[in-house]
Tab-separated table of C-alpha atoms in Angstrom:
chain	number	residue	atom	x	y	z
A	1	MET	CA	47.767	8.095	3.418
A	2	THR	CA	43.944	7.374	3.530
A	3	LEU	CA	41.935	9.387	5.845
A	4	SER	CA	38.397	8.112	6.645
A	5	ARG	CA	35.674	8.854	9.264
A	6	GLU	CA	33.109	6.276	10.932
A	7	ARG	CA	29.820	7.170	11.705
A	8	ASP	CA	30.793	7.252	15.294
A	9	GLY	CA	32.733	10.487	14.515
A	10	MET	CA	36.152	8.604	14.869
A	11	TRP	CA	39.119	9.405	12.191
A	12	TYR	CA	41.254	6.617	10.917
A	13	VAL	CA	44.519	6.860	8.888
A	14	SER	CA	45.661	3.952	6.675
A	15	PHE	CA	49.120	3.906	5.352
A	16	ALA	CA	51.518	1.339	3.885
A	17	VAL	CA	54.884	0.564	5.217
A	18	ASP	CA	57.739	-1.395	3.536
A	19	THR	CA	59.341	-3.420	5.926
A	20	ASP	CA	61.103	-7.021	6.624
A	21	ASP	CA	59.022	-9.938	7.739
A	22	PRO	CA	58.733	-10.370	11.387
A	23	GLU	CA	60.876	-12.861	13.303
A	24	PRO	CA	58.922	-15.813	14.050
A	25	PHE	CA	57.916	-16.797	17.646
A	26	ALA	CA	60.290	-19.408	19.484
A	27	GLN	CA	59.256	-22.927	18.797
A	28	THR	CA	57.610	-24.432	22.177
A	29	GLY	CA	56.737	-27.865	21.070
A	30	ASP	CA	53.085	-27.721	22.494
A	31	VAL	CA	49.962	-28.414	20.625
A	32	VAL	CA	46.508	-27.577	21.426
A	33	GLY	CA	43.042	-28.095	20.282
A	34	ILE	CA	40.276	-25.345	21.010
A	35	ASP	CA	36.680	-25.688	21.467
A	36	LEU	CA	34.979	-22.233	20.893
A	37	GLY	CA	31.562	-21.700	23.059
A	38	ILE	CA	29.252	-19.111	24.128
A	39	LYS	CA	29.510	-19.585	28.119
A	40	ASP	CA	33.421	-19.780	27.710
A	41	PHE	CA	34.683	-18.316	24.588
A	42	ALA	CA	37.299	-21.140	24.495
A	43	VAL	CA	38.347	-24.149	26.054
A	44	THR	CA	41.510	-25.825	25.275
A	45	SER	CA	42.518	-29.433	25.335
A	46	ASP	CA	45.038	-28.907	28.359
A	47	GLY	CA	41.987	-27.465	30.540
A	48	GLN	CA	42.361	-23.716	30.289
A	49	ARG	CA	39.020	-21.980	29.961
A	50	ILE	CA	39.032	-18.333	28.506
A	51	ALA	CA	35.973	-16.420	29.670
A	52	ASN	CA	33.657	-14.714	27.193
A	53	PRO	CA	33.871	-11.129	28.071
A	54	ARG	CA	30.297	-10.534	26.418
A	55	HIS	CA	30.797	-7.045	25.253
A	56	LEU	CA	27.637	-6.971	23.305
A	57	GLU	CA	25.349	-7.940	26.323
A	58	ARG	CA	27.023	-5.701	28.697
A	59	LYS	CA	26.213	-2.660	26.520
A	60	ARG	CA	22.820	-4.174	25.404
A	61	ARG	CA	20.764	-1.892	27.889
A	62	ASN	CA	22.380	1.454	26.852
A	63	LEU	CA	22.093	0.208	22.904
A	64	ALA	CA	18.447	-0.239	23.487
A	65	ARG	CA	17.935	3.090	25.199
A	66	TYR	CA	19.627	4.902	22.483
A	67	GLU	CA	17.687	3.024	19.906
A	68	ARG	CA	14.291	4.338	21.422
A	69	ARG	CA	15.462	7.673	21.621
A	70	LYS	CA	16.450	7.719	17.979
A	71	ALA	CA	13.053	5.929	16.957
A	72	ARG	CA	11.269	8.993	18.670
A	73	THR	CA	12.711	11.571	16.524
A	74	CYS	CA	11.800	12.875	13.296
A	75	ARG	CA	13.377	11.657	10.139
A	76	GLY	CA	15.845	14.208	8.724
A	77	SER	CA	15.987	16.359	11.959
A	78	ALA	CA	18.928	17.464	13.867
A	79	ASN	CA	17.801	15.531	16.939
A	80	ARG	CA	17.781	12.312	14.910
A	81	LYS	CA	21.399	12.682	13.602
A	82	LYS	CA	22.499	13.413	17.233
A	83	ALA	CA	20.709	10.285	18.278
A	84	ALA	CA	22.111	8.028	15.558
A	85	ARG	CA	25.703	9.139	16.409
A	86	LYS	CA	25.055	8.286	20.092
A	87	VAL	CA	23.777	4.735	18.648
A	88	ALA	CA	27.037	4.520	16.551
A	89	VAL	CA	29.435	5.471	19.364
A	90	ALA	CA	28.028	2.961	21.543
A	91	HIS	CA	28.181	0.094	18.818
A	92	GLY	CA	31.924	1.556	18.055
A	93	LYS	CA	32.781	0.687	21.490
A	94	VAL	CA	31.536	-2.637	21.400
A	95	ARG	CA	33.433	-3.367	18.319
A	96	ARG	CA	36.599	-2.041	19.559
A	97	ALA	CA	36.791	-3.833	22.868
A	98	ARG	CA	35.764	-7.203	20.800
A	99	GLU	CA	38.642	-6.704	18.543
A	100	ASP	CA	41.095	-5.934	21.234
A	101	PHE	CA	40.023	-9.141	23.142
A	102	LEU	CA	40.281	-11.105	20.030
A	103	HIS	CA	43.687	-9.920	19.140
A	104	LYS	CA	45.166	-10.386	22.607
A	105	THR	CA	43.724	-13.763	22.799
A	106	SER	CA	44.762	-14.862	19.338
A	107	THR	CA	48.411	-13.668	19.769
A	108	GLU	CA	48.678	-15.421	23.216
A	109	LEU	CA	47.843	-18.620	21.777
A	110	VAL	CA	49.980	-18.252	18.689
A	111	ARG	CA	52.931	-17.382	21.098
A	112	ARG	CA	52.196	-20.548	23.349
A	113	TYR	CA	51.510	-23.265	20.868
A	114	ASP	CA	53.269	-24.422	17.848
A	115	THR	CA	50.097	-26.101	16.346
A	116	ILE	CA	46.497	-24.684	17.130
A	117	VAL	CA	43.692	-27.134	15.813
A	118	VAL	CA	40.201	-25.655	15.619
A	119	GLU	CA	36.519	-26.580	13.985
A	120	ASP	CA	35.456	-25.419	10.657
A	121	LEU	CA	32.535	-23.851	12.099
A	122	ASN	CA	29.369	-22.916	10.229
A	123	VAL	CA	28.787	-19.475	11.780
A	124	SER	CA	26.362	-18.269	9.034
A	125	GLY	CA	24.358	-21.261	9.647
A	126	MET	CA	24.357	-21.293	13.446
A	127	VAL	CA	23.178	-17.553	13.563
A	128	ARG	CA	20.005	-18.807	11.900
A	129	ASN	CA	18.908	-20.016	15.448
A	130	ARG	CA	16.684	-17.242	16.900
A	131	SER	CA	17.545	-17.992	20.403
A	132	LEU	CA	21.251	-18.237	20.018
A	133	ALA	CA	22.042	-15.637	16.971
A	134	ARG	CA	23.004	-12.738	19.215
A	135	HIS	CA	25.272	-14.585	21.601
A	136	ILE	CA	27.076	-16.227	18.517
A	137	SER	CA	27.376	-12.937	16.505
A	138	GLY	CA	28.873	-11.231	19.813
A	139	CYS	CA	31.535	-13.950	20.183
A	140	GLY	CA	33.148	-13.251	16.807
A	141	TRP	CA	34.213	-16.737	16.161
A	142	GLY	CA	34.945	-16.152	12.350
A	143	THR	CA	37.206	-12.916	13.145
A	144	PHE	CA	38.937	-15.124	15.720
A	145	ARG	CA	39.734	-17.843	13.204
A	146	THR	CA	40.981	-15.257	10.571
A	147	TYR	CA	43.263	-13.654	13.183
A	148	LEU	CA	44.695	-17.010	14.007
A	149	GLU	CA	45.061	-17.945	10.388
A	150	TYR	CA	47.233	-14.769	9.405
A	151	LYS	CA	49.211	-14.681	12.864
A	152	THR	CA	50.115	-18.500	12.415
A	153	ALA	CA	51.468	-17.773	9.025
A	154	ARG	CA	53.190	-14.483	9.938
A	155	TRP	CA	54.949	-15.949	13.089
A	156	GLY	CA	55.966	-19.401	11.762
A	157	LYS	CA	53.320	-21.534	13.443
A	158	ARG	CA	50.475	-23.807	12.289
A	159	ILE	CA	46.874	-24.019	12.124
A	160	VAL	CA	44.787	-27.090	11.382
A	161	VAL	CA	41.187	-27.027	10.546
A	162	ILE	CA	39.151	-30.145	11.058
A	163	ASP	CA	35.926	-31.051	9.434
A	164	ARG	CA	32.843	-29.582	11.090
A	165	TRP	CA	30.835	-32.813	11.263
A	166	HIS	CA	33.272	-34.684	13.425
A	167	PRO	CA	31.387	-35.727	16.539
A	168	THR	CA	33.848	-33.925	19.015
A	169	SER	CA	31.114	-33.837	21.916
A	170	LYS	CA	29.654	-37.186	21.656
A	171	LEU	CA	33.194	-39.023	21.348
A	172	CYS	CA	34.744	-40.115	24.237
A	173	SER	CA	38.331	-38.762	24.355
A	174	THR	CA	39.601	-41.882	26.501
A	175	CYS	CA	38.362	-44.835	24.844
A	176	GLY	CA	36.845	-43.644	21.696
A	177	HIS	CA	33.076	-44.708	22.547
A	178	LEU	CA	30.471	-42.697	20.572
A	179	LEU	CA	27.116	-41.640	22.115
A	180	ALA	CA	24.077	-42.008	20.045
A	181	ARG	CA	22.636	-38.915	21.381
A	182	LEU	CA	23.730	-36.022	23.534
A	183	SER	CA	21.498	-33.062	24.463
A	184	LEU	CA	23.077	-29.341	24.476
A	185	ARG	CA	22.073	-29.003	28.365
A	186	THR	CA	24.418	-31.886	29.216
A	187	ARG	CA	27.593	-30.266	30.395
A	188	HIS	CA	29.316	-33.263	32.351
A	189	GLY	CA	28.878	-36.982	31.535
A	190	THR	CA	30.128	-40.199	32.442
A	191	CYS	CA	31.292	-42.457	29.473
A	192	PRO	CA	29.385	-45.848	29.499
A	193	ASP	CA	32.072	-47.905	28.155
A	194	CYS	CA	35.240	-46.882	30.343
A	195	GLY	CA	33.471	-44.847	33.173
A	196	THR	CA	35.555	-41.613	32.757
A	197	LEU	CA	33.736	-38.584	34.116
A	198	HIS	CA	33.992	-35.818	31.169
A	199	ASP	CA	33.526	-32.062	30.961
A	200	ARG	CA	31.980	-31.635	27.609
A	201	ASP	CA	34.020	-28.853	26.593
A	202	THR	CA	37.203	-30.085	27.450
A	203	ASN	CA	36.305	-33.461	26.128
A	204	ALA	CA	35.544	-31.880	22.567
A	205	ALA	CA	38.814	-29.936	22.737
A	206	LYS	CA	40.642	-32.803	23.272
A	207	ASN	CA	38.913	-34.734	20.411
A	208	ILE	CA	39.780	-31.836	18.296
A	209	LEU	CA	43.201	-31.932	18.853
A	210	ALA	CA	43.411	-35.813	18.049
A	211	GLU	CA	41.529	-35.519	15.030
A	212	GLY	CA	43.703	-32.377	13.888
A	213	LEU	CA	47.117	-34.377	14.801
A	214	SER	CA	45.550	-37.115	12.566
A	215	ALA	CA	44.449	-34.744	9.542
A	216	SER	CA	47.846	-33.284	9.579
A	217	ALA	CA	49.608	-36.459	9.745
A	218	CYS	CA	47.877	-37.722	6.506
A	219	GLY	CA	48.216	-33.810	5.052
A	220	ALA	CA	44.450	-32.814	5.338
A	221	ASP	CA	43.350	-29.671	6.388
A	222	VAL	CA	46.623	-28.304	7.352
A	223	ARG	CA	47.025	-24.452	6.755
A	224	ARG	CA	50.397	-23.166	6.895
A	225	THR	CA	50.733	-20.121	4.839
A	226	GLY	CA	46.801	-19.361	4.328
A	227	THR	CA	45.935	-21.790	2.034
A	228	SER	CA	42.573	-20.870	0.321
A	229	ARG	CA	41.162	-24.454	0.147
A	230	THR	CA	41.475	-27.434	2.533
A	231	ARG	CA	41.092	-31.220	1.906
A	232	SER	CA	39.003	-33.055	4.496
A	233	ALA	CA	40.521	-35.864	6.198
A	234	VAL	CA	36.903	-37.555	6.303
A	235	LYS	CA	36.760	-40.329	3.749
A	236	GLN	CA	34.754	-38.868	0.648
A	237	GLU	CA	32.564	-41.112	-1.315
A	238	VAL	CA	31.496	-40.640	-4.791
A	239	PRO	CA	27.915	-39.959	-5.365
A	240	ARG	CA	26.171	-42.564	-6.971
A	241	SER	CA	24.186	-41.680	-9.899
A	242	ASP	CA	20.440	-41.981	-9.841
A	243	PRO	CA	19.511	-44.410	-12.899
A	244	GLY	CA	15.985	-42.906	-12.694
A	245	ARG	CA	16.934	-39.595	-13.157
A	246	ALA	CA	19.633	-40.225	-15.595
A	247	SER	CA	16.828	-42.147	-17.798
A	248	GLY	CA	14.341	-39.309	-17.261
A	249	GLY	CA	11.984	-41.704	-15.350
A	250	ARG	CA	10.669	-41.410	-11.856
A	251	THR	CA	12.008	-43.700	-8.704
């Protein structure tokens, strides 16, 4: 066994157990596309909305108060150690609450659906947006995808990861019309081609599902047992060589 203690004073015991593989979940025959967001943590292609609990936002005022108290103490003093522990305790509560939510949500989805389709989100690039970085970090999208990957492999289900550049929000899930531009503030809209009224998130989830089923049909981006690399279903073009650079001249 391995004993460890976190900064918030919590003790953890880690040990390994040799056991048989778990029994796979019963096959339901259902498939789902999932669009992850901030206002709603996830919206599924069948219309279900999973609310974002916003654990970090709810504890933000307490965290700020503890940080201010810590900043007013002297470095190396006993009061600073006490203040630092209170900060660590508050962050630990947020982390455990988030992990509990992500575990329960991912397990329920894996239990209900045989195939789950998600986007390959560039979370590290998205958090560079200063106005959304805190909200995106508090959602835990990367951890959620990791949970889905190992749980689908453990319980005999399947996860499909589609290309991040697929226009899931701009594409009409009914007729396939592609909008040239779509503002982030637009949450509902009518397709100019077929006249269908769309909810932005539900429409994106339906397009994610359609793209995932298409990708799985051609063998692209399918993860059954935790494959380390994926192949994109988007057509890949061989980059053309630059004759100017090849000859050492300027173009």
